[in-house]
Structures are given as structure tokens and as C-alpha cells.
Short mmCIF file of C-alpha atoms in Angstrom, two decimals:
data_model
loop_
_atom_site.label_atom_id
_atom_site.label_comp_id
_atom_site.label_asym_id
_atom_site.label_seq_id
_atom_site.Cartn_x
_atom_site.Cartn_y
_atom_site.Cartn_z
CA LEU A 8 1.45 2.34 -8.58
CA VAL A 9 0.25 -1.26 -8.46
CA LEU A 10 -0.41 -3.03 -5.17
CA ALA A 11 -0.58 -6.66 -4.17
CA THR A 12 -1.22 -8.23 -0.82
CA ALA A 13 1.08 -10.89 0.56
CA ALA A 14 -0.43 -13.59 2.78
CA GLN A 15 -3.13 -11.39 4.30
CA PRO A 16 -5.92 -12.37 6.67
CA ALA A 17 -9.49 -11.40 5.73
CA SER A 18 -9.16 -8.08 7.60
CA ALA A 19 -6.01 -6.92 5.79
CA GLN A 20 -5.54 -3.19 5.61
CA MET A 21 -3.00 -0.69 4.39
CA GLU A 22 -3.40 3.09 4.40
CA LEU A 23 -1.59 5.36 1.96
CA PHE A 24 -1.19 9.06 2.75
CA GLY A 25 -0.46 11.96 0.40
CA GLN A 26 1.96 13.61 2.85
CA ARG A 27 4.73 12.44 5.16
CA GLY A 28 3.89 11.67 8.76
CA PHE A 29 0.54 10.01 7.91
CA ASP A 30 -1.00 13.31 6.85
CA GLY A 31 -2.83 14.63 3.79
CA ALA A 32 -5.17 12.70 1.51
CA ARG A 33 -5.81 9.14 2.72
CA PHE A 34 -6.40 6.08 0.55
CA ALA A 35 -7.25 2.79 2.34
CA LEU A 36 -6.89 -0.66 0.81
CA GLU A 37 -8.30 -3.92 2.12
CA ALA A 38 -7.49 -6.19 -0.83
CA GLU A 39 -5.24 -6.50 -3.84
CA ARG A 40 -5.72 -3.61 -6.21
CA GLY A 41 -4.58 -2.93 -9.75
CA SER A 42 -3.23 0.34 -11.05
CA PHE A 43 -4.45 3.64 -9.68
CA SER A 44 -3.13 7.16 -9.60
CA PHE A 45 -2.09 8.06 -6.08
CA THR A 46 1.47 8.81 -5.02
CA PRO A 47 1.89 7.93 -1.35
CA ARG A 48 4.35 9.83 0.81
CA SER A 49 3.75 7.63 3.88
CA ILE A 50 2.22 4.18 4.40
CA ARG A 51 0.66 2.52 7.43
CA VAL A 52 0.26 -1.28 7.51
CA ALA A 53 -1.83 -3.16 10.09
CA GLU A 54 0.11 -5.17 12.68
CA GLY A 55 1.29 -8.57 11.52
CA GLN A 56 0.71 -7.83 7.83
CA ALA A 57 2.96 -7.37 4.82
CA TRP A 58 2.07 -5.84 1.46
CA GLN A 59 3.96 -5.54 -1.80
CA LEU A 60 4.09 -2.29 -3.76
CA CYS A 61 4.97 -2.62 -7.44
CA PRO A 62 5.63 0.27 -9.85
CA ARG A 63 4.32 -1.46 -12.99
CA PRO A 64 1.12 -3.27 -14.03
CA PHE A 65 0.86 -7.03 -13.45
CA PHE A 66 3.17 -6.70 -10.42
CA GLY A 67 6.09 -5.76 -12.63
CA GLY A 68 9.15 -3.74 -11.88
CA GLU A 69 11.06 -3.83 -8.65
CA CYS A 70 8.41 -4.57 -6.00
CA VAL A 71 8.97 -3.51 -2.39
CA GLU A 72 7.52 -5.29 0.63
CA VAL A 73 6.03 -3.01 3.27
CA ALA A 74 5.41 -4.32 6.79
CA GLN A 75 4.92 -2.83 10.22
CA SER A 76 8.24 -2.40 12.01
#
């Protein structure tokens, strides 16, 4: 999984969880991050923010934007 931020303020944050319902192992991100091995089952994004999740290095593949709804 490769992550990129999209127009984030300095206090950007996204939390990835290993289980559904924001449970299990937690991985927090505050800035753009390259590849890492963590498969999220649920994602929490701070209010007013949007992040892009990309399946391949260098933001390749079909990226998905995640925002608070």
C-alpha cells in the first residue's frame, strides 16, 4: 500500500486499523508515506481532510480518495 496526502493542512492525520470498526492494530500517518506493509480494514480521516490510497509504488495503480463523510 502506498499513501499520498491531498491538500492537507500541517496537522493532517489518517489512522489505519487492522480490523473493521476501527479496531485491531493501529497505524497513524501525519504526512505522505511511501510503501509499507500494513493492510487496513478500516480507515479514519480527520475532519475536512482527504487522502489518496494507491496500491502501487510512485502513486501508481488505481488510487482511491478517502475523506470523512
